[in-house]
mmCIF file of C-alpha atoms in Angstrom:
data_model
loop_
_atom_site.group_PDB
_atom_site.id
_atom_site.type_symbol
_atom_site.label_atom_id
_atom_site.label_comp_id
_atom_site.label_asym_id
_atom_site.label_seq_id
_atom_site.Cartn_x
_atom_site.Cartn_y
_atom_site.Cartn_z
ATOM 1 C CA MET A 1 -9.935 -16.063 8.984
ATOM 2 C CA LEU A 2 -9.688 -15.094 12.645
ATOM 3 C CA ASP A 3 -12.580 -16.698 14.490
ATOM 4 C CA THR A 4 -12.836 -19.640 16.901
ATOM 5 C CA GLY A 5 -9.597 -20.916 18.437
ATOM 6 C CA ILE A 6 -7.303 -18.163 17.128
ATOM 7 C CA ASP A 7 -5.225 -16.237 19.664
ATOM 8 C CA VAL A 8 -2.816 -13.660 18.250
ATOM 9 C CA PRO A 9 -2.188 -10.946 20.892
ATOM 10 C CA GLU A 10 -0.134 -8.858 18.438
ATOM 11 C CA VAL A 11 -3.210 -8.118 16.283
ATOM 12 C CA VAL A 12 -4.049 -4.400 16.372
ATOM 13 C CA ASN A 13 -5.890 -4.074 13.037
ATOM 14 C CA LEU A 14 -8.907 -6.154 12.055
ATOM 15 C CA VAL A 15 -9.990 -5.927 8.426
ATOM 16 C CA PHE A 16 -13.450 -7.126 7.402
ATOM 17 C CA ALA A 17 -13.243 -7.724 3.649
ATOM 18 C CA LYS A 18 -16.468 -9.733 3.370
ATOM 19 C CA PRO A 19 -19.951 -9.798 4.955
ATOM 20 C CA VAL A 20 -20.113 -12.104 7.986
ATOM 21 C CA PHE A 21 -23.894 -12.291 8.756
ATOM 22 C CA SER A 22 -23.348 -14.488 11.841
ATOM 23 C CA LYS A 23 -23.413 -12.300 14.965
ATOM 24 C CA ILE A 24 -21.551 -14.934 16.995
ATOM 25 C CA LYS A 25 -18.792 -15.202 14.419
ATOM 26 C CA PHE A 26 -18.635 -11.395 14.090
ATOM 27 C CA TRP A 27 -17.971 -10.938 17.816
ATOM 28 C CA GLN A 28 -15.514 -13.837 17.796
ATOM 29 C CA MET A 29 -13.583 -12.002 15.097
ATOM 30 C CA VAL A 30 -13.742 -8.681 16.953
ATOM 31 C CA GLY A 31 -12.524 -10.539 20.005
ATOM 32 C CA ARG A 32 -9.178 -11.166 18.287
ATOM 33 C CA GLY A 33 -8.377 -7.507 18.880
ATOM 34 C CA THR A 34 -8.998 -7.676 22.627
ATOM 35 C CA ARG A 35 -6.115 -10.071 23.334
ATOM 36 C CA LEU A 36 -3.683 -8.337 25.715
ATOM 37 C CA ARG A 37 -0.046 -7.941 24.779
ATOM 38 C CA PRO A 38 2.404 -6.208 27.173
ATOM 39 C CA VAL A 39 5.416 -4.384 25.724
ATOM 40 C CA LEU A 40 3.957 -4.764 22.237
ATOM 41 C CA TYR A 41 5.782 -1.688 20.929
ATOM 42 C CA GLY A 42 9.142 -2.412 22.562
ATOM 43 C CA LEU A 43 10.752 -1.211 25.764
ATOM 44 C CA ASP A 44 10.043 2.407 26.717
ATOM 45 C CA SER A 45 11.518 3.915 29.905
ATOM 46 C CA ALA A 46 8.700 6.512 30.039
ATOM 47 C CA ASN A 47 6.086 3.781 29.727
ATOM 48 C CA PRO A 48 7.495 0.477 31.030
ATOM 49 C CA ASP A 49 4.347 -1.392 30.075
ATOM 50 C CA HIS A 50 4.160 0.081 26.525
ATOM 51 C CA ALA A 51 1.277 -2.291 26.007
ATOM 52 C CA LYS A 52 -1.456 -2.697 23.464
ATOM 53 C CA GLN A 53 -4.097 -0.173 24.528
ATOM 54 C CA ASN A 54 -6.601 -0.447 21.682
ATOM 55 C CA PHE A 55 -7.185 -1.838 18.198
ATOM 56 C CA TYR A 56 -8.843 -0.714 14.975
ATOM 57 C CA VAL A 57 -11.580 -2.346 12.924
ATOM 58 C CA PHE A 58 -11.587 -1.594 9.183
ATOM 59 C CA ASP A 59 -15.018 -2.627 7.966
ATOM 60 C CA PHE A 60 -15.439 -2.488 4.181
ATOM 61 C CA CYS A 61 -18.675 -4.463 4.039
ATOM 62 C CA GLY A 62 -21.086 -2.884 6.521
ATOM 63 C CA ASN A 63 -20.846 -5.586 9.202
ATOM 64 C CA ILE A 64 -20.886 -3.041 12.039
ATOM 65 C CA ASP A 65 -24.045 -1.437 10.660
ATOM 66 C CA PHE A 66 -25.600 -4.851 10.031
ATOM 67 C CA PHE A 67 -25.213 -5.801 13.683
ATOM 68 C CA SER A 68 -25.992 -2.253 14.933
ATOM 69 C CA SER A 69 -22.761 -2.310 16.904
ATOM 70 C CA GLN A 70 -21.908 0.748 18.995
ATOM 71 C CA LEU A 71 -18.171 0.690 18.245
ATOM 72 C CA ASP A 72 -16.500 4.104 18.116
ATOM 73 C CA ARG A 73 -16.380 5.252 14.511
ATOM 74 C CA SER A 74 -14.170 7.367 12.348
ATOM 75 C CA GLU A 75 -14.846 8.129 8.702
ATOM 76 C CA GLY A 76 -12.058 6.871 6.502
ATOM 77 C CA ARG A 77 -10.664 8.552 3.392
ATOM 78 C CA ARG A 78 -10.150 6.263 0.445
ATOM 79 C CA ALA A 79 -6.767 6.829 -1.097
ATOM 80 C CA VAL A 80 -6.744 7.146 -4.874
ATOM 81 C CA THR A 81 -4.528 4.404 -6.282
ATOM 82 C CA LEU A 82 -1.776 5.031 -8.800
ATOM 83 C CA THR A 83 -3.723 3.018 -11.383
ATOM 84 C CA GLU A 84 -6.844 5.098 -10.770
ATOM 85 C CA LYS A 85 -4.890 8.348 -11.248
ATOM 86 C CA PHE A 86 -3.403 6.872 -14.420
ATOM 87 C CA LEU A 87 -6.875 6.166 -15.835
ATOM 88 C CA GLN A 88 -8.272 9.534 -14.738
ATOM 89 C CA ARG A 89 -5.475 11.426 -16.451
ATOM 90 C CA GLN A 90 -6.039 9.524 -19.700
ATOM 91 C CA LEU A 91 -9.751 10.326 -19.540
ATOM 92 C CA ASP A 92 -8.873 13.985 -18.939
ATOM 93 C CA LEU A 93 -6.912 13.935 -22.196
ATOM 94 C CA VAL A 94 -9.745 12.283 -24.098
ATOM 95 C CA ARG A 95 -12.164 14.980 -22.899
ATOM 96 C CA VAL A 96 -9.830 17.825 -23.857
ATOM 97 C CA LEU A 97 -9.129 16.328 -27.286
ATOM 98 C CA ASP A 98 -12.862 15.821 -27.911
ATOM 99 C CA LYS A 99 -13.391 19.526 -27.309
ATOM 100 C CA ARG A 100 -10.700 20.392 -29.837
ATOM 101 C CA GLN A 101 -12.162 18.284 -32.654
ATOM 102 C CA GLN A 102 -15.067 15.934 -33.292
ATOM 103 C CA PRO A 103 -14.004 12.319 -32.553
ATOM 104 C CA TYR A 104 -14.813 10.344 -35.714
ATOM 105 C CA PRO A 105 -14.513 6.541 -35.232
ATOM 106 C CA ASP A 106 -13.150 6.102 -38.763
ATOM 107 C CA ARG A 107 -9.987 7.864 -37.564
ATOM 108 C CA ASP A 108 -9.280 5.116 -35.031
ATOM 109 C CA ALA A 109 -5.973 3.626 -36.167
ATOM 110 C CA GLY A 110 -5.473 1.463 -33.053
ATOM 111 C CA PRO A 111 -3.680 1.851 -29.705
ATOM 112 C CA ASP A 112 -0.219 2.314 -31.228
ATOM 113 C CA ALA A 113 -0.978 5.132 -33.673
ATOM 114 C CA ILE A 114 0.109 8.559 -32.382
ATOM 115 C CA GLY A 115 0.859 10.558 -35.538
ATOM 116 C CA THR A 116 -1.911 13.116 -34.977
ATOM 117 C CA GLU A 117 -3.975 14.448 -32.086
ATOM 118 C CA SER A 118 -6.934 12.454 -33.386
ATOM 119 C CA GLU A 119 -4.916 9.230 -33.415
ATOM 120 C CA ILE A 120 -3.732 9.897 -29.866
ATOM 121 C CA ARG A 121 -7.345 10.405 -28.774
ATOM 122 C CA TRP A 122 -8.329 7.022 -30.194
ATOM 123 C CA SER A 123 -5.233 5.272 -28.859
ATOM 124 C CA LEU A 124 -6.323 6.368 -25.370
ATOM 125 C CA ALA A 125 -9.938 5.367 -26.000
ATOM 126 C CA ASP A 126 -8.808 1.949 -27.247
ATOM 127 C CA ARG A 127 -7.019 1.253 -23.951
ATOM 128 C CA LEU A 128 -9.444 2.724 -21.413
ATOM 129 C CA PRO A 129 -12.188 0.045 -21.699
ATOM 130 C CA HIS A 130 -9.791 -2.816 -20.842
ATOM 131 C CA PRO A 131 -9.988 -2.438 -17.026
ATOM 132 C CA VAL A 132 -13.797 -2.197 -17.283
ATOM 133 C CA THR A 133 -14.017 -5.292 -19.481
ATOM 134 C CA GLY A 134 -11.912 -7.104 -16.875
ATOM 135 C CA MET A 135 -14.352 -6.396 -14.020
ATOM 136 C CA ASN A 136 -16.030 -9.471 -12.545
ATOM 137 C CA LEU A 137 -19.747 -8.617 -12.388
ATOM 138 C CA ASP A 138 -20.195 -11.134 -9.549
ATOM 139 C CA ASN A 139 -17.660 -9.329 -7.351
ATOM 140 C CA PHE A 140 -19.582 -7.756 -4.458
ATOM 141 C CA LEU A 141 -17.810 -4.409 -5.016
ATOM 142 C CA VAL A 142 -18.596 -4.372 -8.732
ATOM 143 C CA ARG A 143 -22.172 -5.669 -8.501
ATOM 144 C CA PRO A 144 -23.751 -2.343 -7.408
ATOM 145 C CA HIS A 145 -22.187 -0.734 -10.510
ATOM 146 C CA ARG A 146 -23.106 -3.529 -12.913
ATOM 147 C CA ARG A 147 -25.023 -1.254 -15.291
ATOM 148 C CA GLU A 148 -22.091 1.137 -15.765
ATOM 149 C CA ALA A 149 -19.657 -1.775 -16.132
ATOM 150 C CA GLU A 150 -21.795 -3.356 -18.849
ATOM 151 C CA VAL A 151 -22.269 -0.065 -20.716
ATOM 152 C CA PHE A 152 -18.599 0.938 -20.743
ATOM 153 C CA SER A 153 -17.321 -2.547 -21.536
ATOM 154 C CA ASP A 154 -18.681 -1.763 -24.985
ATOM 155 C CA PHE A 155 -16.114 0.228 -26.960
ATOM 156 C CA GLY A 156 -18.937 2.095 -28.689
ATOM 157 C CA SER A 157 -19.592 3.932 -25.398
ATOM 158 C CA TRP A 158 -16.150 5.533 -25.733
ATOM 159 C CA HIS A 159 -16.746 6.964 -29.201
ATOM 160 C CA ARG A 160 -17.720 10.217 -27.526
ATOM 161 C CA VAL A 161 -17.508 10.819 -23.777
ATOM 162 C CA ASP A 162 -19.970 13.510 -22.725
ATOM 163 C CA ASP A 163 -20.397 14.974 -19.228
ATOM 164 C CA ASP A 164 -22.796 12.240 -18.077
ATOM 165 C CA ALA A 165 -20.520 9.471 -19.297
ATOM 166 C CA ASP A 166 -17.515 11.157 -17.685
ATOM 167 C CA THR A 167 -19.294 11.309 -14.316
ATOM 168 C CA ALA A 168 -20.433 7.685 -14.553
ATOM 169 C CA ILE A 169 -16.934 6.463 -15.393
ATOM 170 C CA ARG A 170 -15.179 8.412 -12.647
ATOM 171 C CA ASP A 171 -17.765 7.899 -9.903
ATOM 172 C CA HIS A 172 -18.672 4.284 -10.559
ATOM 173 C CA LEU A 173 -15.845 2.478 -12.339
ATOM 174 C CA PHE A 174 -12.298 3.749 -11.902
ATOM 175 C CA GLY A 175 -12.047 2.724 -8.237
ATOM 176 C CA LEU A 176 -13.314 -0.838 -8.764
ATOM 177 C CA PRO A 177 -11.179 -4.010 -8.866
ATOM 178 C CA SER A 178 -10.444 -5.463 -12.285
ATOM 179 C CA GLU A 179 -8.996 -8.761 -13.413
ATOM 180 C CA PHE A 180 -7.380 -7.048 -16.402
ATOM 181 C CA ARG A 181 -3.602 -7.331 -16.149
ATOM 182 C CA PRO A 182 -1.379 -5.309 -18.492
ATOM 183 C CA ASP A 183 2.075 -6.663 -19.213
ATOM 184 C CA ASP A 184 4.789 -6.179 -16.589
ATOM 185 C CA GLU A 185 6.336 -3.313 -18.500
ATOM 186 C CA GLU A 186 3.142 -1.249 -18.179
ATOM 187 C CA THR A 187 2.608 -1.927 -14.465
ATOM 188 C CA CYS A 188 6.074 -0.772 -13.302
ATOM 189 C CA GLU A 189 5.446 1.886 -10.629
ATOM 190 C CA GLU A 190 8.192 4.240 -11.832
ATOM 191 C CA ALA A 191 6.862 4.024 -15.390
ATOM 192 C CA LYS A 192 3.319 4.823 -14.290
ATOM 193 C CA ARG A 193 4.484 7.798 -12.242
ATOM 194 C CA PHE A 194 6.365 9.039 -15.287
ATOM 195 C CA ASP A 195 3.161 8.544 -17.299
ATOM 196 C CA LEU A 196 1.222 10.720 -14.858
ATOM 197 C CA MET A 197 3.771 13.484 -15.214
ATOM 198 C CA ALA A 198 3.878 13.167 -19.016
ATOM 199 C CA PHE A 199 0.077 13.148 -19.303
ATOM 200 C CA GLY A 200 -0.025 16.237 -17.077
ATOM 201 C CA LEU A 201 2.494 17.876 -19.413
ATOM 202 C CA GLN A 202 0.319 17.033 -22.419
ATOM 203 C CA LEU A 203 -2.762 18.501 -20.751
ATOM 204 C CA SER A 204 -0.868 21.675 -19.898
ATOM 205 C CA ALA A 205 0.370 21.935 -23.489
ATOM 206 C CA LEU A 206 -3.180 21.631 -24.833
ATOM 207 C CA GLU A 207 -4.786 23.979 -22.328
ATOM 208 C CA GLY A 208 -1.948 26.421 -21.735
ATOM 209 C CA GLY A 209 -1.684 25.304 -18.104
ATOM 210 C CA LYS A 210 0.695 26.972 -15.652
ATOM 211 C CA ASP A 211 2.294 23.607 -14.757
ATOM 212 C CA PHE A 212 3.885 23.119 -18.163
ATOM 213 C CA ALA A 213 7.217 24.771 -17.297
ATOM 214 C CA LYS A 214 7.519 22.882 -13.997
ATOM 215 C CA LEU A 215 6.709 19.494 -15.523
ATOM 216 C CA ARG A 216 8.989 20.170 -18.476
ATOM 217 C CA ALA A 217 11.881 20.923 -16.097
ATOM 218 C CA LYS A 218 11.324 17.666 -14.208
ATOM 219 C CA ILE A 219 11.303 15.622 -17.406
ATOM 220 C CA GLN A 220 14.449 17.398 -18.558
ATOM 221 C CA ASP A 221 16.066 16.426 -15.240
ATOM 222 C CA ILE A 222 15.120 12.803 -15.853
ATOM 223 C CA ALA A 223 16.528 12.920 -19.384
ATOM 224 C CA SER A 224 19.772 14.522 -18.145
ATOM 225 C CA ASN A 225 20.140 11.897 -15.437
ATOM 226 C CA LEU A 226 19.572 9.059 -17.898
ATOM 227 C CA LEU A 227 22.252 10.486 -20.196
ATOM 228 C CA THR A 228 24.794 9.549 -17.505
ATOM 229 C CA LYS A 229 23.778 5.896 -17.984
ATOM 230 C CA THR A 230 24.136 5.412 -21.735
ATOM 231 C CA ASN A 231 26.319 2.371 -21.025
ATOM 232 C CA ILE A 232 23.015 0.595 -20.309
ATOM 233 C CA PRO A 233 21.826 -0.667 -23.732
ATOM 234 C CA ALA A 234 18.176 0.364 -23.236
ATOM 235 C CA VAL A 235 19.285 3.915 -22.391
ATOM 236 C CA GLY A 236 21.876 4.058 -25.159
ATOM 237 C CA GLU A 237 19.186 3.238 -27.732
ATOM 238 C CA GLN A 238 17.298 6.395 -26.707
ATOM 239 C CA ALA A 239 20.346 8.662 -26.319
ATOM 240 C CA GLU A 240 19.410 10.893 -29.268
ATOM 241 C CA LEU A 241 15.907 11.510 -27.883
ATOM 242 C CA LEU A 242 17.242 12.068 -24.362
ATOM 243 C CA GLU A 243 19.743 14.654 -25.570
ATOM 244 C CA ALA A 244 16.978 16.479 -27.426
ATOM 245 C CA VAL A 245 14.581 16.402 -24.440
ATOM 246 C CA ALA A 246 17.297 17.534 -22.021
ATOM 247 C CA GLY A 247 18.011 20.538 -24.226
ATOM 248 C CA GLU A 248 15.889 23.518 -25.208
ATOM 249 C CA GLU A 249 15.443 23.438 -28.979
ATOM 250 C CA TRP A 250 13.259 20.286 -28.962
ATOM 251 C CA TRP A 251 10.679 22.092 -26.832
ATOM 252 C CA ASN A 252 10.200 24.935 -29.324
ATOM 253 C CA ASP A 253 6.816 24.361 -30.985
ATOM 254 C CA VAL A 254 6.578 20.903 -29.403
ATOM 255 C CA THR A 255 3.469 18.993 -30.516
ATOM 256 C CA LEU A 256 1.237 16.466 -28.774
ATOM 257 C CA PRO A 257 2.492 13.568 -30.958
ATOM 258 C CA MET A 258 6.072 14.507 -30.002
ATOM 259 C CA LEU A 259 5.171 14.499 -26.299
ATOM 260 C CA GLU A 260 3.368 11.165 -26.598
ATOM 261 C CA ASP A 261 6.271 9.600 -28.469
ATOM 262 C CA MET A 262 8.602 10.893 -25.741
ATOM 263 C CA ARG A 263 6.363 9.414 -23.026
ATOM 264 C CA ARG A 264 6.267 5.986 -24.605
ATOM 265 C CA ARG A 265 10.014 5.838 -25.151
ATOM 266 C CA MET A 266 11.135 7.282 -21.804
ATOM 267 C CA ARG A 267 8.636 5.574 -19.471
ATOM 268 C CA LYS A 268 10.527 2.280 -19.742
ATOM 269 C CA LEU A 269 13.705 3.987 -18.541
ATOM 270 C CA ALA A 270 12.226 5.765 -15.496
ATOM 271 C CA ARG A 271 13.201 2.914 -13.159
ATOM 272 C CA LEU A 272 16.868 3.459 -14.064
ATOM 273 C CA THR A 273 17.054 7.027 -12.760
ATOM 274 C CA ASP A 274 18.865 7.906 -9.531
ATOM 275 C CA PRO A 275 16.854 7.846 -6.248
ATOM 276 C CA LYS A 276 16.857 11.640 -5.895
ATOM 277 C CA VAL A 277 15.295 12.022 -9.352
ATOM 278 C CA LYS A 278 12.708 9.347 -8.539
ATOM 279 C CA ARG A 279 11.731 11.280 -5.395
ATOM 280 C CA ASN A 280 11.138 14.304 -7.614
ATOM 281 C CA VAL A 281 8.594 12.297 -9.611
ATOM 282 C CA VAL A 282 6.875 11.055 -6.439
ATOM 283 C CA TYR A 283 6.799 14.609 -5.083
ATOM 284 C CA THR A 284 5.025 15.817 -8.231
ATOM 285 C CA ASP A 285 2.464 13.046 -7.748
ATOM 286 C CA PHE A 286 1.880 14.062 -4.108
ATOM 287 C CA VAL A 287 1.406 17.722 -5.016
ATOM 288 C CA ASP A 288 -1.063 16.697 -7.693
ATOM 289 C CA GLU A 289 -3.204 14.911 -5.091
ATOM 290 C CA PHE A 290 -2.713 16.927 -1.899
ATOM 291 C CA GLY A 291 -1.777 20.414 -3.033
ATOM 292 C CA ASP A 292 1.419 22.377 -2.580
ATOM 293 C CA ILE A 293 3.030 20.500 0.303
ATOM 294 C CA SER A 294 6.647 21.044 1.217
ATOM 295 C CA GLU A 295 9.150 18.734 -0.416
ATOM 296 C CA ALA A 296 10.838 18.484 2.976
ATOM 297 C CA GLU A 297 7.767 16.609 4.230
ATOM 298 C CA ILE A 298 8.517 13.653 2.000
ATOM 299 C CA GLN A 299 12.315 13.595 2.144
ATOM 300 C CA GLY A 300 12.231 10.460 4.287
ATOM 301 C CA MET A 301 10.300 8.363 1.815
ATOM 302 C CA PRO A 302 12.193 5.585 -0.029
#
């Protein structure tokens, strides 16, 4: 948008989200970052000028390479989105369940059936193709991965996910934009973070992972916190489950269907927990991505 006739001195980040092709227009756009702006970052007694000293160009479409520009470069690190983590964790579960028993398509009882491990496997497999089916094959980000998008739009490709399919899905599809939009209830950030924790708990239960006790304790904290809000009708309806999850007996010989039922019923309530409990969920998500960082490092986050 920022080419001829635009003068915005406050601009310090230029984002190229499409190919430009015109060298003149490219340098006009880059020129938006060169506009001077004194005291851009407020008054500073140590630096009275406190002016704009530089600007960044985020080029997602290879314009700098196309024009062989000699701009200083720095390799970026693509952050994994919450949705991408959500899909990856579900695929992790599918792979683990496939190793436990042969996935027979005649056991597919639909996305809402969770009475057995096999039904849970197929409920996950029923949902995973939706974001792929919603990919626009004409989108310039999707186009290079058209073959994978076409293959895994077909539900038959999810009947058994082998190592090659797993690699293709993770490397080529999960990070791509999709026009698929779940309902608002599914896209709530707090609910999806709870999902990540609950899926991690399920994986640990299946594989005997060392994180099971830690994740269990966090979910018990959430249940205990929600029990202080049973005056809210949605919470009151789940009071019996919350009391069981907050206690100890429910966890004796807990099964995957029990954990999945708990996830589906508690995820909708995650947004009602107190801020401190929500930070606990975010912290778990950060550790999952970045390793064992100190909780003190994220105390300032909202």
